[in-house]
XYZ file of C-alpha atoms in Angstrom:
558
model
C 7.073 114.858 -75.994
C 6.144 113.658 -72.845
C 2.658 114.080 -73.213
C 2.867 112.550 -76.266
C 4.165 109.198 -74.378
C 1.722 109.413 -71.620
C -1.184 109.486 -74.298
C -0.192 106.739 -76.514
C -0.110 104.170 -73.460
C -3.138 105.677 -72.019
C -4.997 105.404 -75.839
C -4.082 101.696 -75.831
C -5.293 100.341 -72.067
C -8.142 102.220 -73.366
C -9.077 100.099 -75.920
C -8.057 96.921 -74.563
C -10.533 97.579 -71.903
C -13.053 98.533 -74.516
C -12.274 95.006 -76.563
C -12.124 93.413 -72.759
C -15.997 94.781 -72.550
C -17.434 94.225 -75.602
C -15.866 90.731 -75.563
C -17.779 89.625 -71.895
C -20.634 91.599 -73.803
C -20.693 88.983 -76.493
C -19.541 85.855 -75.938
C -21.599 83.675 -73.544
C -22.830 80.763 -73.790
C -25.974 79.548 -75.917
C -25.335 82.436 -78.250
C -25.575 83.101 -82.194
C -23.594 85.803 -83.241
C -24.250 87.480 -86.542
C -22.595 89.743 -88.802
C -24.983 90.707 -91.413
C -22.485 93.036 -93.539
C -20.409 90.157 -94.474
C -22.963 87.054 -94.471
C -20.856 85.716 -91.034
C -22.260 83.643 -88.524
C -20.864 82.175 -85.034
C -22.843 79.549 -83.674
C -21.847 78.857 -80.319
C -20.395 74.854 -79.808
C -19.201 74.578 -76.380
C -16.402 75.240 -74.126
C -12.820 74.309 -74.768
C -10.068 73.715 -71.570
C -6.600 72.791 -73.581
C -4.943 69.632 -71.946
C -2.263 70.162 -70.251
C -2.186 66.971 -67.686
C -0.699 63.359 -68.728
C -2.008 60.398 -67.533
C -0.986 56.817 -68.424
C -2.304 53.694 -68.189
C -0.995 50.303 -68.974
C -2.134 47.052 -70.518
C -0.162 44.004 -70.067
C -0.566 40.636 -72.128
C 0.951 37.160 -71.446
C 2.560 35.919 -74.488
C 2.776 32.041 -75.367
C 4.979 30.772 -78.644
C 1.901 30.893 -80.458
C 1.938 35.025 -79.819
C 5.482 34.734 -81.901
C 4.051 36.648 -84.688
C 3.337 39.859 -82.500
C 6.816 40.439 -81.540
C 9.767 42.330 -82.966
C 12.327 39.860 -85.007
C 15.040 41.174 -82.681
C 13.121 40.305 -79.527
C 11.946 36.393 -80.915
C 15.389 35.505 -82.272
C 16.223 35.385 -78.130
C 13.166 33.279 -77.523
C 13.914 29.642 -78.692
C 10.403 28.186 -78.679
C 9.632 30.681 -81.281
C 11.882 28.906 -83.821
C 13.232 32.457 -85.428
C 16.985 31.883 -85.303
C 19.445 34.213 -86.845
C 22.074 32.412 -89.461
C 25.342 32.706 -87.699
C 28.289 30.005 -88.591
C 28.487 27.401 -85.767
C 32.545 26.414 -84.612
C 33.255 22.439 -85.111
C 34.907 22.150 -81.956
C 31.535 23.603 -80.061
C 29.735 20.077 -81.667
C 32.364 18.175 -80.251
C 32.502 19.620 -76.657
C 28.249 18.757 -77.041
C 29.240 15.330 -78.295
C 31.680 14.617 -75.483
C 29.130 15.848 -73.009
C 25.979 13.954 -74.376
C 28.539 10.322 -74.237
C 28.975 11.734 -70.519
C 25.524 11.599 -69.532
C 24.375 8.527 -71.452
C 26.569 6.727 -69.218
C 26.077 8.290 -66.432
C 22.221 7.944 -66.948
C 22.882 4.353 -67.641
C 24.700 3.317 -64.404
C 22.031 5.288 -62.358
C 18.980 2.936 -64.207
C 21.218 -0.356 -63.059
C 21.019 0.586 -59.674
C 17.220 1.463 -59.734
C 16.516 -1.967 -61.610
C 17.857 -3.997 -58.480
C 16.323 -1.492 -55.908
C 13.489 -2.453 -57.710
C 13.521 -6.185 -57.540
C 13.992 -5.905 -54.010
C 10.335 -4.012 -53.876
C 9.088 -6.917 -56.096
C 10.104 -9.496 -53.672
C 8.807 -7.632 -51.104
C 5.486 -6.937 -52.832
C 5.393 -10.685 -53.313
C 5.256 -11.918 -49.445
C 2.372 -9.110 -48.919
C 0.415 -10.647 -51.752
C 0.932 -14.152 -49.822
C 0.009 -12.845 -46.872
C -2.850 -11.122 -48.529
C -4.232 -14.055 -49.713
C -4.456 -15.906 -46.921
C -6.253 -13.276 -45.283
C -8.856 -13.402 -48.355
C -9.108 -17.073 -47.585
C -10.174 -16.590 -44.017
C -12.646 -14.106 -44.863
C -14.369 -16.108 -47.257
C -14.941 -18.526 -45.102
C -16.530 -15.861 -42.539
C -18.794 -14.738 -45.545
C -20.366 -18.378 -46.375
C -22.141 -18.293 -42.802
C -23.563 -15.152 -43.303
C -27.073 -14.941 -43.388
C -30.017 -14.441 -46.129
C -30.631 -11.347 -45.460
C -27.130 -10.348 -46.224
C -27.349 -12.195 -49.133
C -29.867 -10.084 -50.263
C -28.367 -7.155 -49.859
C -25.464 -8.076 -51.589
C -27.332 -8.771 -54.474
C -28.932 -5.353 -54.067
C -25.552 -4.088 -53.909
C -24.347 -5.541 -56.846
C -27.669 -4.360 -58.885
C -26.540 -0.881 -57.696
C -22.847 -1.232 -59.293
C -24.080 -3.035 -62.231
C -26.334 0.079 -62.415
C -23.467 2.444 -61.738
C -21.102 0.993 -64.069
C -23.465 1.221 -66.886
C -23.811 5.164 -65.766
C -19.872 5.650 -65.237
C -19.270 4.968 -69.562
C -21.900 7.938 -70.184
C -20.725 10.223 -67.145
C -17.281 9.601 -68.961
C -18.663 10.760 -72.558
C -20.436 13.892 -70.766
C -17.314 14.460 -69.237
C -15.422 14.075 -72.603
C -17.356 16.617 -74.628
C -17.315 19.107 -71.167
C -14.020 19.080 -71.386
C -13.417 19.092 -75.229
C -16.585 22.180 -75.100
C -14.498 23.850 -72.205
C -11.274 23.375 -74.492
C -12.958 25.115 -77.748
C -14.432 27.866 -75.870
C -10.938 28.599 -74.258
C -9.229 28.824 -77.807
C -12.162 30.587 -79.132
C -11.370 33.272 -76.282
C -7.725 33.226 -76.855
C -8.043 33.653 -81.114
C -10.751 36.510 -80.365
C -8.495 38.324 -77.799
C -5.447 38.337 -80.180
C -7.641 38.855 -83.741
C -8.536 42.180 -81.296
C -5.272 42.789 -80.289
C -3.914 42.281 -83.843
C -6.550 45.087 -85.153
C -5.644 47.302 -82.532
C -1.547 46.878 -82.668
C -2.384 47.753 -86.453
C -4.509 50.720 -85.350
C -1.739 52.201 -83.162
C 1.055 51.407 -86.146
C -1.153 54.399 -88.199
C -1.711 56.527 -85.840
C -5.332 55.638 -85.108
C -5.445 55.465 -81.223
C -8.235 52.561 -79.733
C -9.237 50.746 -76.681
C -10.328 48.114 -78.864
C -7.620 46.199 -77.096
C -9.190 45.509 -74.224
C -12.392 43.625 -72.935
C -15.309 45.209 -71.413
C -14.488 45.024 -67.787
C -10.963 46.093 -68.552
C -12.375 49.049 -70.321
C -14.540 50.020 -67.701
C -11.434 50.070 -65.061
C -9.411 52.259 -67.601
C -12.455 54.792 -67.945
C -13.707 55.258 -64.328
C -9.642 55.551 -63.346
C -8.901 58.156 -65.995
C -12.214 60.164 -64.643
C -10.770 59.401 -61.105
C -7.607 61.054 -61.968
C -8.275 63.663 -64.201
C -11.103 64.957 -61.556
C -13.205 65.206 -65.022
C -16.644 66.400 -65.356
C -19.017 66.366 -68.114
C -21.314 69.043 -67.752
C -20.095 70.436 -71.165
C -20.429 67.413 -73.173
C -23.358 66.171 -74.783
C -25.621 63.613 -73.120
C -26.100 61.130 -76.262
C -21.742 61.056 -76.468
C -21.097 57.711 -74.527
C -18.616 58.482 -71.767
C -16.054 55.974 -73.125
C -15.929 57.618 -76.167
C -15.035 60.872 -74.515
C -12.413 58.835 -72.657
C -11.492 57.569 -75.971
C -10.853 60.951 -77.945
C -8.489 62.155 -75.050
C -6.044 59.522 -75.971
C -2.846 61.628 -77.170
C -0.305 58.704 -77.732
C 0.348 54.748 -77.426
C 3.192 52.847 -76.986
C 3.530 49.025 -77.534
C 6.315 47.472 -75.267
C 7.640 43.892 -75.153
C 9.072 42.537 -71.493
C 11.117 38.837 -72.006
C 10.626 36.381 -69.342
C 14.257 36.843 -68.241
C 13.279 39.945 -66.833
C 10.420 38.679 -64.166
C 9.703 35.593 -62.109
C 6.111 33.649 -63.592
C 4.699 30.098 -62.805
C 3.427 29.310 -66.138
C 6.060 27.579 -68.280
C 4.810 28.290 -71.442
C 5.195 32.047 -71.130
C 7.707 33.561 -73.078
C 7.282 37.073 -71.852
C 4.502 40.017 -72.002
C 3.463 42.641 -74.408
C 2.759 46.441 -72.738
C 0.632 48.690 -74.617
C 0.941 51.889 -72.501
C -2.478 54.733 -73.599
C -1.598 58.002 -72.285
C -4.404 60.623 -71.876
C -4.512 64.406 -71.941
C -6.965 65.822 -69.702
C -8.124 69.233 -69.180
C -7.033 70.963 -65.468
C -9.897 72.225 -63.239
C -7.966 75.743 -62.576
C -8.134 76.910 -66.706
C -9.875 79.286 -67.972
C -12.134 78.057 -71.019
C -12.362 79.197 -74.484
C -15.950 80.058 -76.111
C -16.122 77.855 -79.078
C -18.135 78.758 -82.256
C -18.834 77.178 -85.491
C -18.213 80.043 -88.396
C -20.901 79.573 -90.993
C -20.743 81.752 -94.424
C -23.558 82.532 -96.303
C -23.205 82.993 -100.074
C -25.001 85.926 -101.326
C -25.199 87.583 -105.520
C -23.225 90.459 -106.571
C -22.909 91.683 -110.037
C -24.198 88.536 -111.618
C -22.083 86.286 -110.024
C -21.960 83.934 -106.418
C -19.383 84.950 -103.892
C -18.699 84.368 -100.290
C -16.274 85.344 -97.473
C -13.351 83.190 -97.829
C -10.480 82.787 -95.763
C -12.271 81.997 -93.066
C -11.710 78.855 -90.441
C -13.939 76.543 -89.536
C -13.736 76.526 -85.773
C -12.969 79.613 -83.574
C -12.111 79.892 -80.073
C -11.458 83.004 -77.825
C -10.762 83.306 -73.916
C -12.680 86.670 -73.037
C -10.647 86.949 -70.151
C -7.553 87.608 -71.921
C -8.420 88.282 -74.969
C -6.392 84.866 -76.371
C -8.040 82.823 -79.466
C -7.734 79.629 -81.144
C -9.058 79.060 -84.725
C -9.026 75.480 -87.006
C -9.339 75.243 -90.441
C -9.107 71.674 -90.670
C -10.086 70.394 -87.159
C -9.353 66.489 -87.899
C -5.470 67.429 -88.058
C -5.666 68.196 -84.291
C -7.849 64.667 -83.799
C -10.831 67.013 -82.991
C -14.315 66.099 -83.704
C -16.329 69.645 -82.572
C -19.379 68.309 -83.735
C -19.248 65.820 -81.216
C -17.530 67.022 -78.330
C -15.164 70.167 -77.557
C -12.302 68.221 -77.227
C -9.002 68.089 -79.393
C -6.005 65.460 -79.390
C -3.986 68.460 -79.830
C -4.501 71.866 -78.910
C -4.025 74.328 -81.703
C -1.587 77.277 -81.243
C -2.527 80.178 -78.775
C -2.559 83.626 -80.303
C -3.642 87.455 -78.765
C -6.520 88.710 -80.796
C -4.715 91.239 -83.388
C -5.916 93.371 -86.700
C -4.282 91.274 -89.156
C -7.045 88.980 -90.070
C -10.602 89.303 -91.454
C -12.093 87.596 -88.493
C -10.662 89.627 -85.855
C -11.767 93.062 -87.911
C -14.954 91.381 -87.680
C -14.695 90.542 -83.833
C -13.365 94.181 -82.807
C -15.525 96.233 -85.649
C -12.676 97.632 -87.785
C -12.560 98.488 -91.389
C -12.979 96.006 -93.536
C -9.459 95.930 -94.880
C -8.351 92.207 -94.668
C -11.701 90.773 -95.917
C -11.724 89.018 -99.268
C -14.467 87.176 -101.406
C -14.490 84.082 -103.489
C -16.767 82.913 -106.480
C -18.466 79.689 -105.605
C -20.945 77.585 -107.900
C -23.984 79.024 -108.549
C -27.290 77.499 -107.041
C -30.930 78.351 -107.166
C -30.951 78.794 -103.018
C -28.572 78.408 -100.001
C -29.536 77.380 -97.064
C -27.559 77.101 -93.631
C -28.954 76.180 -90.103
C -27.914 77.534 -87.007
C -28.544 76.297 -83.167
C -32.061 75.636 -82.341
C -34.173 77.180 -84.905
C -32.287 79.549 -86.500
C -32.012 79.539 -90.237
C -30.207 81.263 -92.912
C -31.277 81.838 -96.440
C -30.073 83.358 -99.379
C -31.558 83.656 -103.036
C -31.066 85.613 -105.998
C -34.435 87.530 -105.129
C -36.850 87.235 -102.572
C -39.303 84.394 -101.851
C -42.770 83.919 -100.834
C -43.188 81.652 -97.698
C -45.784 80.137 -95.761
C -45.624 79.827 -92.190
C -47.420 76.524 -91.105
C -48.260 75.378 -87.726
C -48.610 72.003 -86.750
C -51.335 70.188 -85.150
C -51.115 67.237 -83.071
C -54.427 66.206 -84.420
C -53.828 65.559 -88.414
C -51.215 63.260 -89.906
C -48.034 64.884 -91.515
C -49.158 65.352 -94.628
C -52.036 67.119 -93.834
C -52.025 71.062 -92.848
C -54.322 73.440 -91.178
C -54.321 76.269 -94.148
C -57.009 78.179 -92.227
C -54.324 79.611 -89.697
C -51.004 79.774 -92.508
C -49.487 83.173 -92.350
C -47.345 84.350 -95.187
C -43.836 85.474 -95.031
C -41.432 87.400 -97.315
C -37.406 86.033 -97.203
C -35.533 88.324 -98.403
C -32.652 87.847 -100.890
C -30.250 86.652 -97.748
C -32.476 86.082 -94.116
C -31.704 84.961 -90.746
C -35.256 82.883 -89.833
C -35.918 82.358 -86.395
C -39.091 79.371 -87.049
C -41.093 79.569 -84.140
C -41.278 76.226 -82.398
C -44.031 73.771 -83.214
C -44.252 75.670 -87.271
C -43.158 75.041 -90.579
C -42.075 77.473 -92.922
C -42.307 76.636 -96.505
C -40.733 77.702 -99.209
C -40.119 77.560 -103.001
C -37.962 74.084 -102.733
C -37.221 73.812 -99.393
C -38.797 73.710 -95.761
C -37.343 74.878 -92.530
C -38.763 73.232 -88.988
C -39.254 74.697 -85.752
C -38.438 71.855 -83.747
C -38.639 71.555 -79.746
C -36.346 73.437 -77.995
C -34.717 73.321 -74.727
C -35.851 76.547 -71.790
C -31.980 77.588 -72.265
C -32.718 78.522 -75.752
C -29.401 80.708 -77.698
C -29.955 84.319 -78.334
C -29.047 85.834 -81.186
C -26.354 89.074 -81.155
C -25.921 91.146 -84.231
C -22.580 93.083 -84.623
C -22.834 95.984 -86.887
C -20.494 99.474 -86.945
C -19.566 99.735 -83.841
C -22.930 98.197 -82.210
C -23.808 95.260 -80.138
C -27.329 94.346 -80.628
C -29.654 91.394 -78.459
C -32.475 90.953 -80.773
C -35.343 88.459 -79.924
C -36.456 88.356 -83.885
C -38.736 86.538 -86.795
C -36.584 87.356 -89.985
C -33.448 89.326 -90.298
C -33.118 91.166 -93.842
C -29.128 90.418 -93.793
C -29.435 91.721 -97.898
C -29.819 94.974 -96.649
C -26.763 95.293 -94.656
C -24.539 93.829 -97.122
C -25.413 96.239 -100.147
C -24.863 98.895 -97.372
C -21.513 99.289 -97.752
C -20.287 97.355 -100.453
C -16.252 98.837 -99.841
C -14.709 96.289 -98.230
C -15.577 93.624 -101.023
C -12.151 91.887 -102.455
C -12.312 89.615 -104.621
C -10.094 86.647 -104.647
C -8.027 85.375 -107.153
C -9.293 82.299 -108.793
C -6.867 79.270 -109.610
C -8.113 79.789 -113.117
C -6.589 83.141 -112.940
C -3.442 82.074 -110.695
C -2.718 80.014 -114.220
C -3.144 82.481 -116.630
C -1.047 85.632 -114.463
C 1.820 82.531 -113.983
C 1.261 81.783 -117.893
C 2.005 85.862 -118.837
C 4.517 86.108 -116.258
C 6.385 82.945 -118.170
C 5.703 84.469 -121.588
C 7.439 87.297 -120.523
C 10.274 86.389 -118.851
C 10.657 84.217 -121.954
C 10.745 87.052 -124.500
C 13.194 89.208 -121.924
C 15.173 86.255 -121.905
C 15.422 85.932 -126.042
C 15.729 89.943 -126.511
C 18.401 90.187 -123.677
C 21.637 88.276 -125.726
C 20.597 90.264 -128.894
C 20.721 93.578 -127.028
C 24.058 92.965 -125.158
C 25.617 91.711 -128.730
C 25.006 94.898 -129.845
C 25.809 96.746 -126.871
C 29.473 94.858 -127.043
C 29.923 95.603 -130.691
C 29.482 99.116 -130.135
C 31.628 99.575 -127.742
C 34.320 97.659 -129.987
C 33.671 100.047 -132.764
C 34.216 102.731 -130.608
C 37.470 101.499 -129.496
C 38.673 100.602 -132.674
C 37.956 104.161 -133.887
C 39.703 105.591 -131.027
C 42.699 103.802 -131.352
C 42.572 104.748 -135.379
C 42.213 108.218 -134.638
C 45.067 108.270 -131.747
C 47.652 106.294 -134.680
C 46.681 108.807 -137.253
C 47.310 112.103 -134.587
C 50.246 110.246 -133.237
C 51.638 110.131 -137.664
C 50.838 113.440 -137.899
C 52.422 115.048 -135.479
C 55.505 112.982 -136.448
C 55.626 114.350 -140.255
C 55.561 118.091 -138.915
C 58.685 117.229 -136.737
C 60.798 115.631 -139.405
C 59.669 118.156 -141.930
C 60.221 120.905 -139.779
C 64.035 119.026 -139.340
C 64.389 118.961 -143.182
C 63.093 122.760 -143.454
C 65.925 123.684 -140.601
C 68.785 122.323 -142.277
């Protein structure tokens, strides 16, 4: 028995090692991993760090009384230049206390303007004898100015040319002044009606969920961005070069909160402020220290069997492993976690964590296990399928095989021109993984597939079949062959249409048990009442007998 428990641990590190080697074996990055007996294909995405680290940043935004609309009704009932007052029943003898009071200072105000009226009559008088003097002093110096000379005559006339001149100029300085200001004025309230039309948008944004930086001008944006970066200690290395940076920035955004602060609760010189509105972004980033996930993009082919168009099906979307531990991460429907993998390896949230097991399809596939778990689903029929891959690979599948050309292209003819001197001809066969050389064309009955320039990293491809782990450099992969190989593990799926019809017989017949169930328990009851009744006839008629034979044996004695 002891044995028995050393082996059983010992037959388990064992293959955990061998799933630990054949999964650094695998996945890498810039890799295509096929699986020709099902039609499965993992094209290689990116990597993926979950977010695990917060980091907040806040917005803040005066509010005037023309803001009103933006805030709460709870929050502008306080505020009394927005005019939103609740209806609450005001006490008579409050009015009179304000009565009593306003009487108070009207006379109060009135006694304080008598005594200013004769201060002020005291300043007239006083302004009176300055003007006296004043005048006599103009006097004197007009009689200084008739001796002056010509020449100063002269120039006074010059002089007064110049302020005739100058206040002809001062009425049109004025008007340019005028429409300065009234320009200055308009492009202020153009400003403040764009800024809140934005904030409006993006307060409506938040409200469904929709997370933005719309909110905020450029240079504002730019702050938020480099100071996320700055904090996060983020990289992009992983992310592709035509994805702006503030979009990544953007797409890390996990929640928003929209805040309102009354005036009460700060000191602020402007008078016309009635408080500010907070919109609070925070951000999950990545940390430096995780281990990333391989991501791949799970493409199916369709392939025919028995007259008919099926394909793997349960099968996510996105799939994620960590070949360290051996931990994956699939989606199904990768805008529920605010992804967009097309774009950038980054998700809003991160989906849940799981070991790799043998309960799924996919994870037979990964580890090379019977089939067991796979299933297969009808899908529309079509005259050809086609499915691309990274760089150049292609996947095609057909109802039979088709007759190709492989084209070249030539820098010195037009596009619609071809150099059929060099085509070479190529054979697909029913399902194909094409690897188009760069710089050709391969053409085919109703569609074309392009070798297009590709990058010195170029993805190689890995094929997984039995219990092998092949690197194969190739021009066409004859995927048919492997799938009518072993044609076991094929499972059909049940359609909806036939989901209906086994709920339809299923309802038929628990209908009919239901109608044949009272009639067979009224009969069962009516038995059993017969019986009884029989019972009890044939214990009354016993019970008579035996009486008679007593009294007649009586009679007989006597």
């Amino acid at each position: 028995m002891q044995y028995y428990i050393i082996v059983i641990p010992f037959l388990v590190s064992l293959s955990a090692l061998r799933l630990h080697a054949y999964s650094s074996k695998i996945f890498s990055k810039d890799t295509t991993i096929a699986h020709p007996e099902t039609g499965l294909f993992l094209d290689y995405v990116g990597l993926y760090t979950p977010s695990e680290k917060i980091i907040h940043n806040s917005a803040i935004f005066p509010m005037t009384p023309d803001t009103c609309h933006f805030l709460p009704p709870s929050a502008a009932e306080n505020i009394p230049s927005c005019n939103i007052t609740a209806k609450t029943r005001r006490k008579r003898f409050i009015d009179s206390m304000v009565s009593v009071g306003i009487g108070a200072a009207s006379l109060a105000m009135s006694i304080s303007n008598t005594i200013q009226i004769g201060n002020l009559q005291q300043q007239v008088a006083l302004v009176e004898n300055t003007l006296s003097k004043f005048s006599q002093t103009v006097k004197i110096n007009g009689a200084q100015l008739a001796k002056l000379t010509l020449k100063h005559i002269e120039l006074t006339e010059q002089l007064e040319m110049t302020q005739d001149a100058i206040d002809e100029l001062l009425p049109v300085l004025d008007k340019h002044s005028e429409a300065i200001t009234t320009l200055k004025t308009s492009i202020e309230h153009l400003q403040f009606q764009l800024r809140h039309s934005f904030l409006y948008l993006a307060i409506t944004q938040i409200c469904k969920n929709e997370l933005t930086l719309d909110f905020l001008s450029p240079e504002d944006i730019r702050k938020v961005v480099y100071n996320v970066i700055k904090l996060g200690n983020l990289t992009f290395n992983s992310y592709p070069g035509s994805l702006p940076i503030v979009q990544i920035i953007t797409k890390l955004l996990v929640r928003q909160q929209i805040d309102f602060i009354s005036k009460s609760q700060y000191i602020t010189n402007d008078p016309d402020e009635i408080g500010r509105l907070v919109i609070t972004s925070f951000f999950a980033v990545p940390r430096q220290e995780q281990i990333p996930f391989y991501v791949y993009k799970l493409l199916t082919i369709p392939f025919f069997h028995e007259n008919e168009t099926i394909e793997l099906a349960q099968i996510p979307r996105y799939w994620a492993i960590n070949s360290i531990n051996n931990t994956t991460m699939e989606w199904h429907h990768p805008q529920e976690f605010g992804c967009d993998l097309r774009l950038m390896t980054s998700c809003r949230d991160t989906p849940p964590i799981r070991t790799i097991s043998n309960d799924t399809c996919l994870n037979q596939i990964i580890e090379r296990l019977p089939l067991s778990r796979c299933q297969t689903a009808p899908i529309p029929a079509a005259k050809y399928f086609v499915r691309q891959l990274r760089d150049n690979f292609w996947v095609t599948s057909s109802s039979e095989s088709l007759h190709c050309v492989k084209i070249p292209s030539s820098e010195y003819l037009s596009t619609m021109q071809q150099t059929w001197n060099m085509n070479e001809e190529m054979i697909l066969p029913s399902v194909s993984l094409v690897n188009v050389t760069e710089g050709h064309t391969v053409a085919c009955p109703g569609f074309t597939l392009v070798g297009r320039p590709v990058s010195p990293n170029t993805s190689s491809l890995i094929i997984l079949h039995s219990n092998d782990v092949l690197t194969k450099n190739i021009s066409v992969m004859n995927v048919h062959q492997y799938i009518t190989k072993n044609m076991t593990w094929l499972k059909k799926k049940m359609s909806e249409q036939e989901k209906h019809s086994l709920m339809d017989f299923m309802r038929q017949t628990n209908a009919i048990s239901s109608y044949l169930t009272p009639f067979s328990t009224y009969m069962q009851s009516f038995g059993m009442l017969i019986f009884s009744w029989f019972l009890f006839g044939l214990s009354a008629a016993l019970i008579y007998y035996i009486y008679r034979r007593k009294r007649k044996t009586c009679q007989e004695n006597l």
